[in-house]
PDB file of C-alpha atoms in Angstrom:
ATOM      1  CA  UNK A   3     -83.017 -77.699 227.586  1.00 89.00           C
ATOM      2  CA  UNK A   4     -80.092 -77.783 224.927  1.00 88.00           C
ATOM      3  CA  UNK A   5     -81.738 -75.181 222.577  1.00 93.00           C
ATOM      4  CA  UNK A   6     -81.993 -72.653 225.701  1.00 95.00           C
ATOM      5  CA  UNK A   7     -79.658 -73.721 228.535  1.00 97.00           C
ATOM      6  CA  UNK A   8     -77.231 -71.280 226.740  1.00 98.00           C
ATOM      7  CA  UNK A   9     -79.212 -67.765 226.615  1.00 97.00           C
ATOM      8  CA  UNK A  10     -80.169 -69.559 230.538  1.00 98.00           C
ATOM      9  CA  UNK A  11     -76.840 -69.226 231.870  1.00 98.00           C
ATOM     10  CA  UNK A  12     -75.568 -66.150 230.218  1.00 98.00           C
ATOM     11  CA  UNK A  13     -78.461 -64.052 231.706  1.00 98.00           C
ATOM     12  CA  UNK A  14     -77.058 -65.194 234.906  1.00 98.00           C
ATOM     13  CA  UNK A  15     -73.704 -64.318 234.505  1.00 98.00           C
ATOM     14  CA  UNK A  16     -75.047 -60.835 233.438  1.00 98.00           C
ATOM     15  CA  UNK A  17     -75.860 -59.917 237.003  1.00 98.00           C
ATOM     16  CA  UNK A  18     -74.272 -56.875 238.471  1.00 98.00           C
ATOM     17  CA  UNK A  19     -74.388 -57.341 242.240  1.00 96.00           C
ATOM     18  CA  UNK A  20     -72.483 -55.358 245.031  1.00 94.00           C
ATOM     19  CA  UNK A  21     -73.006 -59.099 247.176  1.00 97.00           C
ATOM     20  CA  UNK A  22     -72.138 -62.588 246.427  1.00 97.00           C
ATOM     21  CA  UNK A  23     -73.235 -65.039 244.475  1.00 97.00           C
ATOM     22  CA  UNK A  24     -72.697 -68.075 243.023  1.00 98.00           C
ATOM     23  CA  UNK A  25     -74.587 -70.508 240.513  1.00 98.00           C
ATOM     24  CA  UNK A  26     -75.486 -73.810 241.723  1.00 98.00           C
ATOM     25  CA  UNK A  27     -76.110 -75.930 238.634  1.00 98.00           C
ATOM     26  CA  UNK A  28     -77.782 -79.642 238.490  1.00 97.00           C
ATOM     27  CA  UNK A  29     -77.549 -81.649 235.691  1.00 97.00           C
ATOM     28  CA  UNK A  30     -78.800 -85.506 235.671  1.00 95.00           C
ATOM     29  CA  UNK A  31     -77.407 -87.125 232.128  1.00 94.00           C
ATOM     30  CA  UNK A  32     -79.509 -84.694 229.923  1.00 93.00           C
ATOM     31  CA  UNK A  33     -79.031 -87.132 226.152  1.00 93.00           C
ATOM     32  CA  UNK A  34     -79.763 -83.189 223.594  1.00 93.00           C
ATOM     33  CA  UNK A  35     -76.426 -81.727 224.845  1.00 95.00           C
ATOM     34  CA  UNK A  36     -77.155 -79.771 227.960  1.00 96.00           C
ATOM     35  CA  UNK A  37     -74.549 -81.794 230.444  1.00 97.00           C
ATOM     36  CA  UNK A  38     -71.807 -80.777 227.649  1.00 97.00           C
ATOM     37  CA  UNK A  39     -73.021 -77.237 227.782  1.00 98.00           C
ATOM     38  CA  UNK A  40     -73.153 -77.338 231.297  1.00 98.00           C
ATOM     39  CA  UNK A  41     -69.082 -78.368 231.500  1.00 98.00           C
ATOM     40  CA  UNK A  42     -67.896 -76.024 228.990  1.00 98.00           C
ATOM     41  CA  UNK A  43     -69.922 -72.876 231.188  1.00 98.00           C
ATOM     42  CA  UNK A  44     -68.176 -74.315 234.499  1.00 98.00           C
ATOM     43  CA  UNK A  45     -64.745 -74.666 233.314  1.00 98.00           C
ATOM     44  CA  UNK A  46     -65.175 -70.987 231.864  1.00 98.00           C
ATOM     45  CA  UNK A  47     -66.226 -69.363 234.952  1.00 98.00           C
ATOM     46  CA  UNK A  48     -64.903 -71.537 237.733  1.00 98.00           C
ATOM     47  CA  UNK A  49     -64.989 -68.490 240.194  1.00 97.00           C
ATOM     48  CA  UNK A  50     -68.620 -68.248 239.654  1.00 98.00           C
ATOM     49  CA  UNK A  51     -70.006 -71.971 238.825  1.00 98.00           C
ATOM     50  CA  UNK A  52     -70.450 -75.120 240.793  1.00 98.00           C
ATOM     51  CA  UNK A  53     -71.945 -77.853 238.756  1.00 98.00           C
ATOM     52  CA  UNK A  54     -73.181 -81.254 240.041  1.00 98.00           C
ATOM     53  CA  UNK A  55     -73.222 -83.714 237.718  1.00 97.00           C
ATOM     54  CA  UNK A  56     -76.123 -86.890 238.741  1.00 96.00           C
ATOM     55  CA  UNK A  57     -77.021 -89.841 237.581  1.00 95.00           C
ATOM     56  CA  UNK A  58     -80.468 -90.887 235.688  1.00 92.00           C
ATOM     57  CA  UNK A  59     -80.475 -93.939 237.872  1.00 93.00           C
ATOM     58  CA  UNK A  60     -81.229 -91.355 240.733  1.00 94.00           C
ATOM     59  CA  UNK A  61     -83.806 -89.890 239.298  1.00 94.00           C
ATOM     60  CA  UNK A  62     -87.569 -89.635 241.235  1.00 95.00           C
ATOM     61  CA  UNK A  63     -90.593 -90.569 239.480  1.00 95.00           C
ATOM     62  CA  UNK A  64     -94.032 -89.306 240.219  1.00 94.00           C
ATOM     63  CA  UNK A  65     -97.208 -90.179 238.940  1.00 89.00           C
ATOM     64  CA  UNK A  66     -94.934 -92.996 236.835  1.00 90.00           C
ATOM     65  CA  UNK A  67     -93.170 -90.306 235.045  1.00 91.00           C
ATOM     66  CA  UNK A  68     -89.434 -89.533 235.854  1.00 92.00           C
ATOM     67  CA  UNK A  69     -88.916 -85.688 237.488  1.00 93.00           C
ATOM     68  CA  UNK A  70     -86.278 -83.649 238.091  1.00 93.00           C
ATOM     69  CA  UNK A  71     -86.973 -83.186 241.419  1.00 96.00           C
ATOM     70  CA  UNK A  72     -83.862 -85.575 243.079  1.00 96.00           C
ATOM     71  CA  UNK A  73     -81.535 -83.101 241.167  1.00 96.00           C
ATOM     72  CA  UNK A  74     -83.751 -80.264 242.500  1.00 97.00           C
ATOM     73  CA  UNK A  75     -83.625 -81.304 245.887  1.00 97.00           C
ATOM     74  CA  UNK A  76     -79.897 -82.097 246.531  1.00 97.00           C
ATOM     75  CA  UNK A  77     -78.824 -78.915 244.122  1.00 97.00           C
ATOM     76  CA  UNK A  78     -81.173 -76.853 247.027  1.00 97.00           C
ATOM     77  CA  UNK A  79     -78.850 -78.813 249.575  1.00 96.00           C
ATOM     78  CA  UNK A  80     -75.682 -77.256 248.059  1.00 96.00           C
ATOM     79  CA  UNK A  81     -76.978 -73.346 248.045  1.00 97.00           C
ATOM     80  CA  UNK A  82     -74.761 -71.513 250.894  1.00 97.00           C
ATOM     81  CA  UNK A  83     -76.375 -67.973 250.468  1.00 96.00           C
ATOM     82  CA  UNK A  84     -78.670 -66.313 252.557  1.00 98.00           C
ATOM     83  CA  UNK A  85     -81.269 -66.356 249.736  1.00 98.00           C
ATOM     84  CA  UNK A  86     -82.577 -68.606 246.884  1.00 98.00           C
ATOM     85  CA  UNK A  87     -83.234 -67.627 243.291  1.00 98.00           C
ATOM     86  CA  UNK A  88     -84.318 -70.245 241.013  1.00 98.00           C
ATOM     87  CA  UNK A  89     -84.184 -70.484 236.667  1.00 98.00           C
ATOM     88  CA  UNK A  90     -85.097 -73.622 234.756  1.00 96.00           C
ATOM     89  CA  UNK A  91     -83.006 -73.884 232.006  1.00 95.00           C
ATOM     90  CA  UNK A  92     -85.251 -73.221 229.435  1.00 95.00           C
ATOM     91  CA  UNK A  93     -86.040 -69.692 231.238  1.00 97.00           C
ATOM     92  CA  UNK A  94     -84.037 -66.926 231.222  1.00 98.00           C
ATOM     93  CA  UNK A  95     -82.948 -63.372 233.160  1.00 98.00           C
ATOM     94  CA  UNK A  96     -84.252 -60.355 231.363  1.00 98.00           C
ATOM     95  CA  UNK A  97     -82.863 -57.461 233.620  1.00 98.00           C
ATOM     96  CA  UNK A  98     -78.578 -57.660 234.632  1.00 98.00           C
ATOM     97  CA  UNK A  99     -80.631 -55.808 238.257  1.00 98.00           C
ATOM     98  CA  UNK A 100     -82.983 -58.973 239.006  1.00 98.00           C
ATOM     99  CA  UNK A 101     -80.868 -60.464 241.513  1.00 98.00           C
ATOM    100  CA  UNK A 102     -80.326 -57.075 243.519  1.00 98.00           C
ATOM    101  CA  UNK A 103     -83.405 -55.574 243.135  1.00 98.00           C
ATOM    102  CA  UNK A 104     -85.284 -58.599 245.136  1.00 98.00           C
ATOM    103  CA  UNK A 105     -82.239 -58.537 247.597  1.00 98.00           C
ATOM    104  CA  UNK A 106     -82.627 -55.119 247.905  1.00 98.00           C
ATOM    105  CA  UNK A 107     -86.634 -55.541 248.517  1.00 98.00           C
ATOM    106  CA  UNK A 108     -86.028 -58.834 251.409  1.00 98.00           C
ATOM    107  CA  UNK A 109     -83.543 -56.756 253.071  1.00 98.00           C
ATOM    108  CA  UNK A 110     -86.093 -53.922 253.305  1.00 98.00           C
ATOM    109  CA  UNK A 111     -88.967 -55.889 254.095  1.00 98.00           C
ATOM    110  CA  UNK A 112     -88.069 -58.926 256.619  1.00 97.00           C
ATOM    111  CA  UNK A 113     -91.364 -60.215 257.157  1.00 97.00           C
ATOM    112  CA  UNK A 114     -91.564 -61.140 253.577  1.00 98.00           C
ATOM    113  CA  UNK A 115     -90.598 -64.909 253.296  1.00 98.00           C
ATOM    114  CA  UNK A 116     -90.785 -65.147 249.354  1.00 98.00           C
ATOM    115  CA  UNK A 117     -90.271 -62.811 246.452  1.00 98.00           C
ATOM    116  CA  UNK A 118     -91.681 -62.942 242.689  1.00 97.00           C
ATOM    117  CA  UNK A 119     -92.041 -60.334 240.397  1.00 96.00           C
ATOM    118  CA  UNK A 120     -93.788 -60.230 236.741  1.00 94.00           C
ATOM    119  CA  UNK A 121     -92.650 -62.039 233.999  1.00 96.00           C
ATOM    120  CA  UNK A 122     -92.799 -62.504 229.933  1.00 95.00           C
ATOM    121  CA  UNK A 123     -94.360 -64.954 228.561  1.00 95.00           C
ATOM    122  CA  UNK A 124     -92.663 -66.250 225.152  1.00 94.00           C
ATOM    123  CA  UNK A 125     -93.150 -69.346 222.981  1.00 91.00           C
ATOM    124  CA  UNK A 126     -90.235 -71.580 222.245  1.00 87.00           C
ATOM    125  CA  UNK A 127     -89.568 -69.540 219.252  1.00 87.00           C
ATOM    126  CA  UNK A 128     -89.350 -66.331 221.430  1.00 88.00           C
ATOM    127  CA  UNK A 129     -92.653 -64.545 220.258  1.00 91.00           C
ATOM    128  CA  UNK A 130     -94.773 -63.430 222.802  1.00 90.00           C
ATOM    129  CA  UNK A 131     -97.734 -65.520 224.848  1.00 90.00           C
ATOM    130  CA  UNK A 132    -100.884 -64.174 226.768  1.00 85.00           C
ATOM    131  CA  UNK A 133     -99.409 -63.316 230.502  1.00 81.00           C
ATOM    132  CA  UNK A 134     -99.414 -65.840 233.029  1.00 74.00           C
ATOM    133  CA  UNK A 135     -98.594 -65.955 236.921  1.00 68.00           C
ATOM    134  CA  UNK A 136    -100.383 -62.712 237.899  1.00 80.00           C
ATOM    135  CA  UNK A 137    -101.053 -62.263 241.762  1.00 84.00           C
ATOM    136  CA  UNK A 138    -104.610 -61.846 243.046  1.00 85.00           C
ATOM    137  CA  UNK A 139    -105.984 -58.152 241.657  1.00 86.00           C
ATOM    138  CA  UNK A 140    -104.714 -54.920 243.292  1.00 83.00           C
ATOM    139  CA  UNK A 141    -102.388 -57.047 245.970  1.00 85.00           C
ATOM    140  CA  UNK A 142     -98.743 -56.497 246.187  1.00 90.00           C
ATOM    141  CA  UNK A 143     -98.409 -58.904 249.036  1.00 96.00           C
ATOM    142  CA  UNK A 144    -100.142 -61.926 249.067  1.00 96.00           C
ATOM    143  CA  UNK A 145    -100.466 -65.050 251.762  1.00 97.00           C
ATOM    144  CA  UNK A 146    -100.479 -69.066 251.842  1.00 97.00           C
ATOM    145  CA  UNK A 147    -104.211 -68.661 251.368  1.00 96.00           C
ATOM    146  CA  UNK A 148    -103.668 -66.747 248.347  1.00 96.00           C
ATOM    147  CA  UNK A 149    -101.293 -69.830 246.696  1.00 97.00           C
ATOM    148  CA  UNK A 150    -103.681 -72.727 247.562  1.00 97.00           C
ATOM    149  CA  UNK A 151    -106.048 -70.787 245.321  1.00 94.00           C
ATOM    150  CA  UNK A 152    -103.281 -71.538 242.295  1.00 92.00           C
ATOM    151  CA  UNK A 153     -99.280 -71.297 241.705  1.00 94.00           C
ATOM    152  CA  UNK A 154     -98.700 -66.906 240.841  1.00 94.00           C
ATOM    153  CA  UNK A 155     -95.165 -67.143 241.363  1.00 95.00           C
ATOM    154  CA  UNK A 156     -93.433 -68.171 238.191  1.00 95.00           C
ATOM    155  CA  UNK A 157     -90.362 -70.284 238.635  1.00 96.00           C
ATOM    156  CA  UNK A 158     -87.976 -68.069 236.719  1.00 97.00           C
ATOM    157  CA  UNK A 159     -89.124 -65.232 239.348  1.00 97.00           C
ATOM    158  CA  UNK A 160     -88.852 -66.148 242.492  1.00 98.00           C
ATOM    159  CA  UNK A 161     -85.757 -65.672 245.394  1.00 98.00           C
ATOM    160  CA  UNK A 162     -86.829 -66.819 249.040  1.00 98.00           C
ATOM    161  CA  UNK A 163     -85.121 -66.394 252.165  1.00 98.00           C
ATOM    162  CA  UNK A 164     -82.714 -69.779 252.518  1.00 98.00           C
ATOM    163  CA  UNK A 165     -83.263 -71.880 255.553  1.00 97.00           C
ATOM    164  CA  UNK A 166     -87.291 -70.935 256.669  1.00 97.00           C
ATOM    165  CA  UNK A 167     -87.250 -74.427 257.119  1.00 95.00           C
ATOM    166  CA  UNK A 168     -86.052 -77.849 257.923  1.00 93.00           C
ATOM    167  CA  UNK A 169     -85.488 -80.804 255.459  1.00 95.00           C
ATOM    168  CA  UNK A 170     -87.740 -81.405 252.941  1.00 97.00           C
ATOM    169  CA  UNK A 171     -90.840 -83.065 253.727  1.00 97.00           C
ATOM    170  CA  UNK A 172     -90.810 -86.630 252.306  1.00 96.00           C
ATOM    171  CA  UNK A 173     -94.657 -85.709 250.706  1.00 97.00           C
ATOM    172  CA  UNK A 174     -93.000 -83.104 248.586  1.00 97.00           C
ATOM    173  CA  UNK A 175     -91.683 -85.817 246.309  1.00 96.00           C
ATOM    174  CA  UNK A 176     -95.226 -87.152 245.780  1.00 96.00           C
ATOM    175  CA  UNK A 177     -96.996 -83.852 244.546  1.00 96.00           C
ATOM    176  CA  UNK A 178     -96.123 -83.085 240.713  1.00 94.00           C
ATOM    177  CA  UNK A 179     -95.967 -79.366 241.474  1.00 94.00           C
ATOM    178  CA  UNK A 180     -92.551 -78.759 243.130  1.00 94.00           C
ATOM    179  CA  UNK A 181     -92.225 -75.582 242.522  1.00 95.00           C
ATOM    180  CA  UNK A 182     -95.831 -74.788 244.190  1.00 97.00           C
ATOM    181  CA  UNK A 183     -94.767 -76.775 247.093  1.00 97.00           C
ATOM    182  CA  UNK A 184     -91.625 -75.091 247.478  1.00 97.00           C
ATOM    183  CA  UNK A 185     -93.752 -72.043 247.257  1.00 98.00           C
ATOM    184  CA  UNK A 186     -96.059 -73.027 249.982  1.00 98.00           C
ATOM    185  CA  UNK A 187     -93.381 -74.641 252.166  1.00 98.00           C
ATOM    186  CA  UNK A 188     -91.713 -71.200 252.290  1.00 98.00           C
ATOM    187  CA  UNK A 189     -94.830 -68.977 252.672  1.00 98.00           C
ATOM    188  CA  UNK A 190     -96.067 -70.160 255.848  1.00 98.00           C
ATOM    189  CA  UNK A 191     -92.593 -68.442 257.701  1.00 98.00           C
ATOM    190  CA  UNK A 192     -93.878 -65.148 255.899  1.00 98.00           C
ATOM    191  CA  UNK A 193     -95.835 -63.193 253.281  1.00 98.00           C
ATOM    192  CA  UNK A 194     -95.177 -63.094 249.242  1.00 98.00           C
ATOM    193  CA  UNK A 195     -94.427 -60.036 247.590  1.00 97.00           C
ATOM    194  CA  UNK A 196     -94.674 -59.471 244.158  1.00 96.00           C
ATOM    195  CA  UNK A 197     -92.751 -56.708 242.293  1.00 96.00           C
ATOM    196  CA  UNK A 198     -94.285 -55.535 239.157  1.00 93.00           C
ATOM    197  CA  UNK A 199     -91.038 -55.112 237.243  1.00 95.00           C
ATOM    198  CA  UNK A 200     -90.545 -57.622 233.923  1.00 96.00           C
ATOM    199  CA  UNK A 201     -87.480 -59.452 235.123  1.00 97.00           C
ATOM    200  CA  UNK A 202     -87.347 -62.276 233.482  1.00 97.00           C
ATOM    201  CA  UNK A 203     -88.850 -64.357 230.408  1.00 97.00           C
ATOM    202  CA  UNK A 204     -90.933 -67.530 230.952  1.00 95.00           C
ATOM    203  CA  UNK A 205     -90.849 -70.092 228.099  1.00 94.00           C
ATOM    204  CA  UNK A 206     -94.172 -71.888 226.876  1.00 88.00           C
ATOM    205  CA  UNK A 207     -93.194 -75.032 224.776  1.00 79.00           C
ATOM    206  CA  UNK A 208     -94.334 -78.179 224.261  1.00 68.00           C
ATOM    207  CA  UNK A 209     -91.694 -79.848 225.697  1.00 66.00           C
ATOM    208  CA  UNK A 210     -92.519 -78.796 229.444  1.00 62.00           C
ATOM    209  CA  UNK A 211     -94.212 -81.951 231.875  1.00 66.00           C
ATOM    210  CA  UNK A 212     -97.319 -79.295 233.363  1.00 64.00           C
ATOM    211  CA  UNK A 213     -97.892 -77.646 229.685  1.00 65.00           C
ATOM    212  CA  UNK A 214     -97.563 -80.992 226.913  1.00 68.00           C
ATOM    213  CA  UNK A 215    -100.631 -82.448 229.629  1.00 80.00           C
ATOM    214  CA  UNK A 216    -103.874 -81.913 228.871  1.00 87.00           C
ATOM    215  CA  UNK A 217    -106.353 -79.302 231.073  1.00 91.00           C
ATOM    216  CA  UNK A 218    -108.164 -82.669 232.771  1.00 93.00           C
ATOM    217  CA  UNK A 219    -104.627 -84.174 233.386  1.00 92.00           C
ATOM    218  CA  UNK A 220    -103.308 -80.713 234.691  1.00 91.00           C
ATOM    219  CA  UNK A 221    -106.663 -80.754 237.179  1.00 94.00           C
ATOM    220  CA  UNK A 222    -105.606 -84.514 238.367  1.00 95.00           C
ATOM    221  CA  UNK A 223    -102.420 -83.344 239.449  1.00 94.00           C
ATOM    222  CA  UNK A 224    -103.503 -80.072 241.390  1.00 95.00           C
ATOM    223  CA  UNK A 225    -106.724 -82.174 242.847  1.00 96.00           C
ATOM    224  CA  UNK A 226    -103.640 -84.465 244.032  1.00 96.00           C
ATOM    225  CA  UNK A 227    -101.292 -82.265 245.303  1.00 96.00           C
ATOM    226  CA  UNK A 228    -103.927 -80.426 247.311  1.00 97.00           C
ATOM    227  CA  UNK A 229    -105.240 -83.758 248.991  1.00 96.00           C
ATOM    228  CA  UNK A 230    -101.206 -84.352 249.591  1.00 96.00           C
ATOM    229  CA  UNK A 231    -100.515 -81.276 251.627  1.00 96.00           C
ATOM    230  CA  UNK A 232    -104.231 -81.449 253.208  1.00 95.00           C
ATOM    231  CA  UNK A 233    -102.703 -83.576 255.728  1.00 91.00           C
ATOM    232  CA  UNK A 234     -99.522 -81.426 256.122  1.00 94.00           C
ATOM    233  CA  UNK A 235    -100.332 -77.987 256.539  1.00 96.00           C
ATOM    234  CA  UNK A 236    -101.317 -76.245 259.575  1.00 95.00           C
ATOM    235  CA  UNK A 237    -105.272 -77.453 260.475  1.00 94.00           C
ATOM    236  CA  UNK A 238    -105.974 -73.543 259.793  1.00 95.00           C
ATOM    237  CA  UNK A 239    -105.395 -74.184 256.031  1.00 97.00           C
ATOM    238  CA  UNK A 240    -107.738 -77.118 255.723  1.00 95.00           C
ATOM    239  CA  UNK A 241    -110.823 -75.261 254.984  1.00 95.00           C
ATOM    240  CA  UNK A 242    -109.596 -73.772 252.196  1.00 96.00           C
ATOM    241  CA  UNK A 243    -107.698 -76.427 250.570  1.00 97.00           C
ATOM    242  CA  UNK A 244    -111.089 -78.151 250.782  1.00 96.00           C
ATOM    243  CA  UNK A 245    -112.742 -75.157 248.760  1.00 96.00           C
ATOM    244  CA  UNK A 246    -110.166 -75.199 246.051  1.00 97.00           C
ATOM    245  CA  UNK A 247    -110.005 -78.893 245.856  1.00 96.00           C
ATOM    246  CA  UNK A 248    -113.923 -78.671 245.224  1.00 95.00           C
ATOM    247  CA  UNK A 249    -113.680 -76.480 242.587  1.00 96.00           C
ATOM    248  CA  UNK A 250    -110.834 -78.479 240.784  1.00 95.00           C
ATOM    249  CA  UNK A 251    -113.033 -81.145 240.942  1.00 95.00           C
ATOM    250  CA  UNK A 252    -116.223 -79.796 239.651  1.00 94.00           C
ATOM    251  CA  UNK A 253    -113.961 -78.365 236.419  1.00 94.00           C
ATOM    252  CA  UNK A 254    -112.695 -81.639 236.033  1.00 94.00           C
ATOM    253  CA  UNK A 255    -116.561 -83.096 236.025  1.00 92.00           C
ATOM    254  CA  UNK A 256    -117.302 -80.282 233.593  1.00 90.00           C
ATOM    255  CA  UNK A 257    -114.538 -81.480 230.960  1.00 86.00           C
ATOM    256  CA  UNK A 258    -115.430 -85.253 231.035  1.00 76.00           C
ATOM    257  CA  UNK A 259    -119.146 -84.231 231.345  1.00 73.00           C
ATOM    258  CA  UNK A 260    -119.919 -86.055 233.984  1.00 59.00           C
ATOM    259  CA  UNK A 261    -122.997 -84.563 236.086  1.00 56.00           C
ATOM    260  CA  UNK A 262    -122.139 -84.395 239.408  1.00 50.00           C
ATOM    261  CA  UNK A 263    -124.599 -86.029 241.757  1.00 51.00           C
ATOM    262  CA  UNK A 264    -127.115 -84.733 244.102  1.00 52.00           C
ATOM    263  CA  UNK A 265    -125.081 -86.531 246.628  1.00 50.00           C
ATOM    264  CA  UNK A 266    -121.814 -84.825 245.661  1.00 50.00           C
ATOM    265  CA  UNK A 267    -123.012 -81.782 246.136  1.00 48.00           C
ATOM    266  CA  UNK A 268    -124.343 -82.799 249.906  1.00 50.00           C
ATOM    267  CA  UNK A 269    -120.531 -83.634 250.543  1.00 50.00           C
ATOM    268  CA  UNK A 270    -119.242 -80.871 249.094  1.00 48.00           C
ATOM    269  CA  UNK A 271    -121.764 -78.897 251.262  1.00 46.00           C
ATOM    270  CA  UNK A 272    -121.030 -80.426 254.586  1.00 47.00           C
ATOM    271  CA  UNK A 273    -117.506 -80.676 253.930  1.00 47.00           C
ATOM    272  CA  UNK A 274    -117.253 -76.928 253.776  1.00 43.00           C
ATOM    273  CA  UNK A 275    -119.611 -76.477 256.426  1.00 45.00           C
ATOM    274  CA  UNK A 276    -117.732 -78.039 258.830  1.00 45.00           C
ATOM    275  CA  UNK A 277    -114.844 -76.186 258.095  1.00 43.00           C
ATOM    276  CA  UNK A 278    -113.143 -79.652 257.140  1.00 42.00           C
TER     277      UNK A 278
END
């Protein structure tokens, strides 16, 4: 995140807040730059900036391929505010008002357990991209069911209500979709609510883990992480984590070509039938 980690923080610092805030920063031995970046911002705005500087030999892999999700995880642990907003550092802020309008919209609305809002989609070059991360059609609030269906909420959009839960579950450093799981860990202590404001600007590059995969490898990984948090959800959710897993599969039979069998489709059948 060298090339971006700059225009990152700066939008963050460009918040005008009547609370406050800090920035929680996590940075695990980047080798283009970004830990040196990372130093320079924190000794510049000490009053504002705690940065955590890891180790690569901490790092979790999944799937065989290292994650960020150890530095995730313990920066989460450091957070001491009542709410969570997350960037990536190759995202950035678009609006100095992000930060309070969703504060403004959780205080206003406590049954609401997570907060997103729309975003812009830009290549790594800045130019524009087709949309992404829109909720379900004509729904400003939208429920666990909703996000088993697929991941609305872009990273670079969300703020959540700190605390909804306990430690992290150990299977949420098996599925290759943290942010998802984050998503869904938080949305069964409350709805999601998405305000259709542009806030903030989502980068599309080739240098991203879910976007440099290919469309069968990207279906591997959801098929995965839903057969992951089958088994930890609430029983209520297993119907329709079966349903969505079903049709991950069958798209993932359509790209390799691979007919599925008369006795697939019996499976599939009774699977759903008995609510399973």
């Amino acid at each position: 995140h060298g090339r971006y980690i700059r225009q990152a923080l700066d939008s963050v610092l460009a918040q005008q807040a009547d609370f406050s805030w800090e920035i929680c920063i996590g940075e695990d031995e980047s080798s283009d730059g970004t830990r040196e970046i990372c130093r320079e911002y924190a000794a510049r705005h000490p009053e504002r900036i705690r940065l955590f500087l890891r180790k690569r030999a901490d790092v979790i892999q999944i799937g065989g391929r290292p994650t960020g999700r150890f530095n995730l995880l313990e920066t989460l642990k450091s957070c001491r505010g009542r709410y969570i907003a997350l960037l990536d550092g190759d995202d950035y802020w678009l609006s100095p008002l992000k930060l309070r309008r969703q504060v403004e919209y959780l205080e206003a609305h406590p049954k609401i357990a997570v907060c997103g809002h729309r975003v812009r989609c830009i290549d790594a070059a800045g130019n524009p991209r087709p949309e992404l991360g829109l909720p379900p059609p004509g729904r400003s609030v939208s429920t666990t069911h909703d996000l088993l269906e697929r991941n609305f909420i872009a990273t670079c959009s969300v703020m959540y209500r700190a605390g909804l839960f306990g430690e992290f579950p150990p299977w949420f450093s098996r599925v290759h979709a943290g942010d998802w799981s984050m998503h869904l860990l938080n949305s069964l202590h409350g709805d999601i609510a998405y305000l259709d404001e542009e806030l903030a600007a989502y980068r599309l590059h080739g240098g991203g883990v879910w976007l440099s995969a290919n469309e069968a490898q990207r279906l591997r990984w959801a098929i995965d992480g839903l057969r992951i948090v089958s088994g930890a959800l609430p029983h209520a959710y297993r119907r329709r984590i079966r349903e969505v897993m079903h049709g991950r599969q069958a798209a993932l039979a359509d790209i390799s070509g691979r007919p599925r069998s008369a006795a697939t489709h019996r499976r599939l059948a009774a699977d759903l039938a008995a609510g399973a």
